[in-house]
Short mmCIF file of C-alpha atoms in Angstrom, two decimals:
data_model
loop_
_atom_site.label_atom_id
_atom_site.label_comp_id
_atom_site.label_asym_id
_atom_site.label_seq_id
_atom_site.Cartn_x
_atom_site.Cartn_y
_atom_site.Cartn_z
CA MET A 1 20.19 141.69 -0.64
CA ASN A 2 21.38 138.23 0.31
CA SER A 3 22.34 135.89 -2.50
CA ALA A 4 20.49 132.56 -2.81
CA ILE A 5 22.24 129.27 -2.05
CA SER A 6 21.70 125.97 -3.77
CA VAL A 7 19.58 123.19 -2.37
CA SER A 8 22.68 121.04 -2.09
CA THR A 9 24.44 123.70 -0.08
CA LEU A 10 21.46 124.00 2.26
CA ASN A 11 21.23 120.27 2.75
CA THR A 12 24.98 120.14 3.38
CA GLN A 13 24.75 122.87 5.98
CA ILE A 14 21.81 121.14 7.64
CA LYS A 15 23.73 117.85 7.58
CA SER A 16 26.76 119.47 9.20
CA LEU A 17 24.63 121.16 11.84
CA LEU A 18 22.59 118.09 12.73
CA GLU A 19 25.47 115.60 12.72
CA THR A 20 27.64 117.82 14.91
CA THR A 21 24.80 118.68 17.25
CA PHE A 22 23.20 115.23 17.67
CA ILE A 23 26.38 113.20 17.95
CA ASN A 24 25.01 110.71 20.48
CA VAL A 25 21.26 110.31 20.94
CA TYR A 26 19.37 107.89 23.11
CA VAL A 27 15.77 107.51 21.96
CA GLU A 28 12.88 105.13 22.61
CA GLY A 29 10.04 104.21 20.25
CA GLU A 30 7.99 101.54 18.56
CA ILE A 31 9.21 99.82 15.38
CA SER A 32 7.30 100.22 12.12
CA ASN A 33 8.05 99.85 8.38
CA LEU A 34 10.69 97.21 9.10
CA THR A 35 12.88 95.91 6.22
CA TYR A 36 15.78 93.46 6.40
CA HIS A 37 17.73 94.22 3.21
CA ASN A 38 19.72 91.60 1.28
CA SER A 39 22.82 93.71 1.85
CA GLY A 40 22.57 93.06 5.58
CA HIS A 41 21.38 96.57 6.40
CA ILE A 42 18.18 97.06 8.42
CA TYR A 43 15.75 99.87 7.53
CA PHE A 44 12.81 100.82 9.75
CA SER A 45 11.07 103.65 11.57
CA ILE A 46 10.38 104.28 15.22
CA LYS A 47 7.37 106.20 16.35
CA ASP A 48 5.40 107.37 19.35
CA GLU A 49 1.88 108.75 19.55
CA ASN A 50 2.77 111.95 17.61
CA SER A 51 5.91 111.50 15.53
CA THR A 52 7.96 109.13 13.38
CA ILE A 53 11.64 109.07 12.47
CA SER A 54 13.42 106.92 9.90
CA CYS A 55 16.20 104.66 11.13
CA VAL A 56 18.95 102.55 9.60
CA MET A 57 21.35 100.04 11.08
CA PHE A 58 24.15 99.13 8.74
CA LYS A 59 25.52 95.62 8.36
CA GLY A 60 28.61 96.30 10.47
CA ASN A 61 26.48 96.95 13.57
CA ALA A 62 23.56 94.70 12.61
CA LYS A 63 25.72 91.55 12.85
CA TYR A 64 26.10 92.19 16.59
CA LEU A 65 22.34 92.45 17.11
CA LYS A 66 21.37 89.51 19.32
CA PHE A 67 17.61 89.59 18.83
CA GLN A 68 15.24 89.85 15.87
CA LEU A 69 13.55 93.22 15.30
CA GLU A 70 9.78 92.97 14.93
CA VAL A 71 7.08 95.48 13.96
CA GLY A 72 5.37 96.85 17.06
CA GLN A 73 8.34 96.06 19.25
CA LYS A 74 9.37 98.83 21.65
CA ILE A 75 13.12 99.49 21.58
CA THR A 76 15.77 101.88 22.83
CA ILE A 77 18.31 103.13 20.27
CA THR A 78 21.77 104.55 20.78
CA GLY A 79 22.98 106.38 17.68
CA THR A 80 23.52 109.60 15.76
CA ILE A 81 21.47 111.82 13.44
CA THR A 82 22.58 111.74 9.82
CA VAL A 83 21.26 113.55 6.73
CA TYR A 84 20.99 112.06 3.26
CA THR A 85 21.71 115.20 1.23
CA PRO A 86 20.46 113.97 -2.20
CA ARG A 87 16.93 113.83 -0.81
CA GLY A 88 17.26 116.23 2.02
CA SER A 89 16.02 113.67 4.51
CA TYR A 90 17.43 112.87 7.89
CA GLN A 91 17.43 109.59 9.75
CA LEU A 92 18.68 108.02 12.91
CA LEU A 93 21.83 105.99 12.37
CA CYS A 94 21.61 103.14 14.92
CA ASN A 95 24.78 101.94 16.60
CA LYS A 96 23.10 99.85 19.29
CA ILE A 97 19.54 98.64 19.83
CA GLU A 98 18.12 97.21 23.05
CA PRO A 99 14.57 96.02 23.74
CA SER A 100 12.81 98.34 26.17
CA GLY A 101 12.33 96.86 29.62
CA GLN A 102 14.13 93.64 28.71
CA GLY A 103 17.73 92.70 27.96
CA ALA A 104 18.64 92.06 24.34
CA LEU A 105 20.06 88.63 25.08
CA ALA A 106 16.99 87.57 27.03
CA LEU A 107 14.71 88.68 24.21
CA ALA A 108 16.92 87.04 21.59
CA TYR A 109 16.82 83.82 23.62
CA GLU A 110 13.02 83.78 23.79
CA GLN A 111 12.67 84.66 20.10
CA LEU A 112 15.02 81.90 18.97
CA LYS A 113 13.47 79.41 21.33
CA ALA A 114 10.00 80.10 19.92
CA LYS A 115 11.31 79.96 16.35
CA LEU A 116 13.11 76.65 16.74
CA GLN A 117 10.23 75.12 18.63
CA ALA A 118 7.93 76.02 15.75
CA LYS A 119 10.39 74.38 13.34
CA GLY A 120 10.28 71.14 15.35
CA TYR A 121 13.82 71.27 16.71
CA PHE A 122 12.63 70.34 20.20
CA ASN A 123 10.23 67.49 19.30
CA PRO A 124 10.71 64.48 21.64
CA GLU A 125 9.96 62.11 18.74
CA ILE A 126 13.21 62.99 16.96
CA LYS A 127 15.46 62.57 19.99
CA LYS A 128 18.07 59.85 19.49
CA VAL A 129 18.54 57.15 22.12
CA LEU A 130 21.87 57.19 23.93
CA PRO A 131 23.95 54.00 23.67
CA LYS A 132 23.82 51.96 26.87
CA TYR A 133 27.52 51.11 26.85
CA PRO A 134 29.38 53.71 24.78
CA LYS A 135 32.90 52.68 23.81
CA LYS A 136 34.07 56.10 22.60
CA ILE A 137 32.77 59.60 23.41
CA ALA A 138 33.75 62.86 21.69
CA LEU A 139 34.09 65.82 24.07
CA ILE A 140 33.51 69.17 22.34
CA THR A 141 34.77 71.70 24.84
CA SER A 142 37.73 73.85 25.81
CA PRO A 143 40.91 71.86 26.53
CA THR A 144 41.82 74.24 29.37
CA GLY A 145 38.49 74.62 31.15
CA ALA A 146 37.37 72.93 34.36
CA ALA A 147 34.71 71.00 32.45
CA ILE A 148 37.15 68.63 30.75
CA ALA A 149 38.88 67.79 34.04
CA ASP A 150 35.53 67.12 35.73
CA MET A 151 34.32 64.89 32.90
CA LYS A 152 37.55 62.85 32.85
CA LYS A 153 37.37 62.37 36.61
CA VAL A 154 33.77 61.16 36.50
CA ALA A 155 34.47 58.88 33.51
CA THR A 156 37.48 57.26 35.22
CA HIS A 157 35.49 56.58 38.36
CA ARG A 158 32.24 55.58 36.69
CA TRP A 159 33.24 53.58 33.59
CA PRO A 160 37.01 53.37 32.95
CA LEU A 161 36.42 51.23 29.85
CA VAL A 162 35.28 54.24 27.82
CA GLU A 163 37.63 56.10 25.50
CA LEU A 164 37.34 59.90 25.53
CA VAL A 165 38.25 61.90 22.41
CA LEU A 166 38.80 65.58 23.14
CA ILE A 167 38.07 67.98 20.28
CA PRO A 168 39.52 71.34 21.43
CA THR A 169 36.88 73.99 20.80
CA LEU A 170 36.30 77.66 21.49
CA VAL A 171 33.31 77.94 23.82
CA GLN A 172 33.24 81.70 24.39
CA GLY A 173 33.44 84.77 22.19
CA GLU A 174 32.16 85.84 18.82
CA GLU A 175 33.95 83.07 16.91
CA ALA A 176 32.93 80.32 19.32
CA LYS A 177 29.75 79.41 17.43
CA TYR A 178 31.69 78.68 14.26
CA ASP A 179 34.24 76.57 16.11
CA ILE A 180 31.48 74.58 17.87
CA ILE A 181 29.80 73.87 14.52
CA LYS A 182 33.13 72.82 13.01
CA SER A 183 33.82 70.47 15.94
CA ILE A 184 30.36 68.86 15.72
CA LYS A 185 30.81 68.18 12.02
CA TYR A 186 34.30 66.78 12.61
CA ALA A 187 33.08 64.53 15.44
CA GLN A 188 30.57 62.91 13.09
CA THR A 189 33.45 61.66 10.92
CA LEU A 190 35.02 59.85 13.90
CA ASP A 191 34.17 56.39 15.16
CA VAL A 192 32.42 57.66 18.27
CA ASP A 193 29.14 56.58 19.84
CA LEU A 194 28.20 59.87 21.46
CA LEU A 195 29.00 63.60 21.54
CA ILE A 196 29.06 65.80 24.62
CA VAL A 197 28.95 69.52 23.82
CA GLY A 198 29.47 71.92 26.67
CA ARG A 199 31.49 74.02 29.05
CA GLY A 200 31.51 75.19 32.66
CA GLY A 201 29.49 78.03 34.09
CA GLY A 202 29.63 81.73 33.24
CA SER A 203 27.54 84.78 32.51
CA LEU A 204 24.81 84.78 29.88
CA GLU A 205 27.21 86.56 27.53
CA ASP A 206 29.89 83.90 28.17
CA LEU A 207 27.46 81.09 27.37
CA TRP A 208 25.83 82.80 24.41
CA ALA A 209 27.52 80.69 21.73
CA PHE A 210 25.23 77.84 22.79
CA ASN A 211 22.20 80.07 22.15
CA GLU A 212 23.09 80.69 18.51
CA GLU A 213 20.78 79.40 15.81
CA LEU A 214 23.71 78.06 13.76
CA VAL A 215 24.84 75.92 16.68
CA ALA A 216 21.28 74.73 17.28
CA THR A 217 21.00 73.70 13.63
CA ALA A 218 24.31 71.82 13.76
CA ILE A 219 23.08 69.89 16.81
CA TYR A 220 19.71 69.23 15.18
CA GLU A 221 21.32 67.88 12.00
CA CYS A 222 23.94 65.77 13.80
CA SER A 223 23.71 62.07 12.97
CA LYS A 224 25.01 60.95 16.36
CA PRO A 225 23.42 61.37 19.81
CA ILE A 226 24.39 64.60 21.58
CA ILE A 227 24.32 65.60 25.23
CA SER A 228 24.28 69.34 25.91
CA ALA A 229 26.15 70.15 29.13
CA VAL A 230 26.52 73.89 29.47
CA GLY A 231 26.94 75.87 32.68
CA HIS A 232 25.28 74.97 35.96
CA GLU A 233 21.96 73.45 37.00
CA ILE A 234 20.11 76.77 36.67
CA ASP A 235 21.39 77.50 33.15
CA PHE A 236 19.10 76.54 30.27
CA LEU A 237 20.51 77.11 26.80
CA ILE A 238 19.01 76.64 23.34
CA SER A 239 21.46 73.76 22.85
CA ASP A 240 19.83 72.02 25.83
CA PHE A 241 16.46 71.96 24.10
CA VAL A 242 17.81 70.84 20.72
CA ALA A 243 20.18 68.14 22.01
CA ASP A 244 18.97 64.60 22.60
CA ILE A 245 19.63 64.93 26.34
CA ARG A 246 20.28 67.94 28.59
CA ALA A 247 22.77 67.56 31.42
CA ALA A 248 22.78 69.99 34.33
CA THR A 249 26.60 70.14 34.32
CA PRO A 250 29.47 68.56 32.36
CA SER A 251 29.98 66.11 35.23
CA ASN A 252 26.30 65.21 35.09
CA ALA A 253 26.70 64.57 31.35
CA MET A 254 29.19 61.81 32.13
CA GLU A 255 26.88 60.38 34.76
CA ILE A 256 24.10 60.27 32.15
CA ALA A 257 26.29 58.92 29.35
CA LEU A 258 28.07 56.17 31.27
CA PRO A 259 26.83 53.26 33.35
CA ASP A 260 28.08 52.85 36.91
CA ILE A 261 30.69 50.09 36.98
CA ASN A 262 30.12 49.47 40.71
CA GLU A 263 26.43 48.88 40.13
CA HIS A 264 27.34 46.46 37.36
CA ARG A 265 29.80 44.66 39.63
CA ILE A 266 27.06 44.17 42.21
CA TYR A 267 24.68 43.15 39.45
CA LEU A 268 27.19 40.63 38.09
CA ASP A 269 27.78 39.21 41.57
CA ASN A 270 24.04 38.78 42.06
CA LEU A 271 23.74 37.39 38.57
CA GLU A 272 26.54 34.90 39.25
CA SER A 273 24.84 33.75 42.46
CA ASP A 274 21.49 33.51 40.73
CA LEU A 275 22.99 31.60 37.81
CA SER A 276 24.82 29.29 40.19
CA ILE A 277 21.60 28.49 42.05
CA ARG A 278 19.67 28.07 38.82
CA PHE A 279 22.43 25.89 37.38
CA LYS A 280 22.46 23.68 40.46
CA ASN A 281 18.69 23.39 40.36
CA LEU A 282 18.81 22.65 36.66
CA VAL A 283 21.50 20.00 37.14
CA SER A 284 19.49 18.48 39.97
CA GLN A 285 16.34 18.43 37.82
CA LYS A 286 18.24 16.90 34.92
CA GLN A 287 19.82 14.34 37.25
CA ASN A 288 16.38 13.40 38.57
CA SER A 289 15.13 13.12 35.01
CA LEU A 290 18.08 10.93 34.08
CA ASP A 291 17.53 8.78 37.14
CA ASN A 292 13.87 8.38 36.21
CA ILE A 293 14.76 7.57 32.62
CA LYS A 294 17.43 5.14 33.81
CA SER A 295 14.94 3.52 36.15
CA LEU A 296 12.37 3.22 33.36
CA PHE A 297 15.04 1.87 31.02
CA GLU A 298 16.18 -0.65 33.58
CA GLN A 299 12.59 -1.68 34.17
CA ASN A 300 12.03 -2.20 30.46
CA SER A 301 15.46 -3.46 29.47
CA LEU A 302 16.14 -7.05 28.25
CA LYS A 303 18.21 -7.66 31.33
CA SER A 304 15.33 -6.53 33.51
CA LYS A 305 12.91 -8.70 31.57
CA PHE A 306 15.29 -11.66 31.78
CA ASN A 307 15.69 -11.03 35.48
CA PHE A 308 11.91 -10.90 35.83
CA ILE A 309 11.50 -14.12 33.86
CA GLU A 310 14.29 -15.71 35.88
CA GLU A 311 12.54 -14.70 39.09
CA GLN A 312 9.28 -16.06 37.73
CA ILE A 313 11.01 -19.31 36.84
CA LYS A 314 12.58 -19.48 40.28
CA LEU A 315 9.19 -18.80 41.85
CA MET A 316 7.57 -21.45 39.65
CA LYS A 317 10.34 -23.89 40.52
CA LYS A 318 9.91 -23.07 44.17
CA ASN A 319 6.15 -23.51 43.91
CA TYR A 320 6.66 -26.69 41.90
CA ASP A 321 9.10 -28.07 44.44
CA SER A 322 6.70 -27.16 47.22
CA TYR A 323 3.81 -28.72 45.31
CA MET A 324 5.75 -31.89 44.51
CA SER A 325 7.00 -32.08 48.06
CA THR A 326 3.41 -31.85 49.29
CA ILE A 327 2.31 -34.55 46.84
CA LEU A 328 5.22 -36.78 47.76
CA ASN A 329 4.55 -36.25 51.42
CA ASN A 330 0.91 -37.09 50.88
CA LYS A 331 1.82 -40.18 48.87
CA GLN A 332 4.40 -41.12 51.44
CA ASN A 333 1.81 -40.74 54.13
CA SER A 334 -0.58 -42.90 52.11
CA ILE A 335 2.14 -45.48 51.59
CA ASN A 336 2.96 -45.40 55.25
CA LEU A 337 -0.69 -45.80 56.12
CA LEU A 338 -0.98 -48.65 53.62
CA LYS A 339 2.21 -50.17 54.90
CA ASN A 340 0.93 -49.96 58.43
CA ALA A 341 -2.36 -51.48 57.35
CA ILE A 342 -0.56 -54.28 55.54
CA GLU A 343 1.72 -54.85 58.44
CA SER A 344 -1.16 -54.84 60.84
CA ASN A 345 -3.07 -57.32 58.69
CA HIS A 346 -0.12 -59.57 57.89
CA PRO A 347 -0.87 -63.23 58.75
CA SER A 348 2.01 -63.25 61.11
CA LYS A 349 0.32 -60.48 63.02
CA LYS A 350 -3.02 -62.18 62.93
CA GLU A 351 -1.56 -65.54 64.16
CA LEU A 352 -0.45 -63.85 67.25
CA ASN A 353 -3.99 -62.73 67.82
CA GLY A 354 -5.61 -66.18 67.17
CA TYR A 355 -6.47 -65.48 63.54
CA ALA A 356 -5.95 -67.77 60.53
CA GLN A 357 -6.71 -67.51 56.82
CA ILE A 358 -9.65 -69.55 55.52
CA THR A 359 -9.32 -71.13 52.09
CA LEU A 360 -11.86 -73.21 50.22
CA LYS A 361 -10.62 -75.09 47.24
CA ASN A 362 -7.43 -72.96 47.36
CA LYS A 363 -9.39 -69.71 47.43
CA ILE A 364 -9.51 -67.33 50.32
CA ILE A 365 -13.04 -67.13 51.60
CA LYS A 366 -14.81 -65.23 54.32
CA LEU A 367 -16.20 -66.96 57.32
CA GLU A 368 -19.72 -65.79 56.46
CA ASP A 369 -19.59 -67.60 53.09
CA LEU A 370 -19.04 -71.04 54.58
CA LYS A 371 -21.65 -73.77 54.42
CA GLU A 372 -22.14 -76.92 56.43
CA ASP A 373 -19.99 -79.87 55.34
CA ASP A 374 -17.51 -77.55 53.48
CA ILE A 375 -14.00 -78.88 53.64
CA ILE A 376 -11.77 -75.88 54.39
CA ALA A 377 -8.16 -75.19 55.28
CA LEU A 378 -7.11 -72.94 58.15
CA GLN A 379 -3.72 -71.53 57.35
CA SER A 380 -1.24 -69.54 59.36
CA PRO A 381 2.25 -68.69 58.36
CA LYS A 382 3.50 -71.84 59.92
CA THR A 383 0.56 -74.22 60.02
CA ILE A 384 -2.21 -75.50 57.68
CA VAL A 385 -5.19 -77.36 59.24
CA SER A 386 -7.87 -79.21 57.20
CA CYS A 387 -11.37 -78.93 58.72
CA LYS A 388 -14.97 -79.78 57.98
CA VAL A 389 -17.76 -77.40 58.79
CA LEU A 390 -20.15 -79.21 61.07
CA ASN A 391 -22.48 -76.46 62.11
CA ILE A 392 -23.06 -72.78 61.28
CA LYS A 393 -24.66 -70.49 63.75
CA ASN A 394 -25.44 -66.92 62.87
CA GLN A 395 -25.55 -64.33 65.56
#
């Protein structure tokens, strides 16, 4: 008769058998009864239409899990079977978990993107405006990568006035996310106008640090404007959505951040020409205004008034002289006429024509006033004749 064994012994034997037989299993199922423990361990079950098995992923492996486990999610697990002897229960110890039909990184990306969008990390209203003419830019990238060389080249060509401050940063690997966060926080203490966070191209795994929630939060909470410039044109990272501006490449980040000095030179030349023309027109307008004011002033000045009065006086004098000359001429003509009349009627003139002056009682008298028997005197300049009127005959 066989002797009985203890429950512990049985469970230990089962544990040894299962753990040595199912060393590496690869199983697919749907998640249920999911619990994220405070310790960092993850407890859940996977099931299909007919069966369920308990699963655990300890903290050491869970920290490498790129996506968030969700109830109802279909996953593929790589792990081993282990037995918990105190309860006699077995479970699947998960070493690696992948989403079924989809890569873990791709799923993690979509999950984090949806989560941060719901939290408002991507809202356009909170995006900070980039400075138009940044004086100093912090570059958070690898000091040995191609990105830094490209950005310096573009900056020198585009806007050589800018000062670039390189903050050497890990941009790849498990520790990269912590170094990026540290660099962002350090850059905020510097006197910079703008931050550019980025690196050159690579695989999704190489770029993954820029898809980490901690990095996204650091960008979101940054007090200074940030441009995310990671990878190539086709690469879209979580940092691109959270940052104030996404650049297709690091070189493109510099093109976005800096004005084009050649365009400004052309603009300044045009501005100089425009200002010169406007200044000339303005000077011409002001000169015309001054000339008009001067003309009005001269017209209303004392000198102008005196000149006007002087001209009026000269005109009056001229008119007066002309008037007096006319009067004098008229008077002279009258005098001449009178003189001629006097001369023509002078007795000496009349004597020559057989005329003599008739006087009666020493008074000049007309011939018509004489009466018969009047004693008259006929007088010429040289001769006086006494006569008696004998007869008067009227015709």
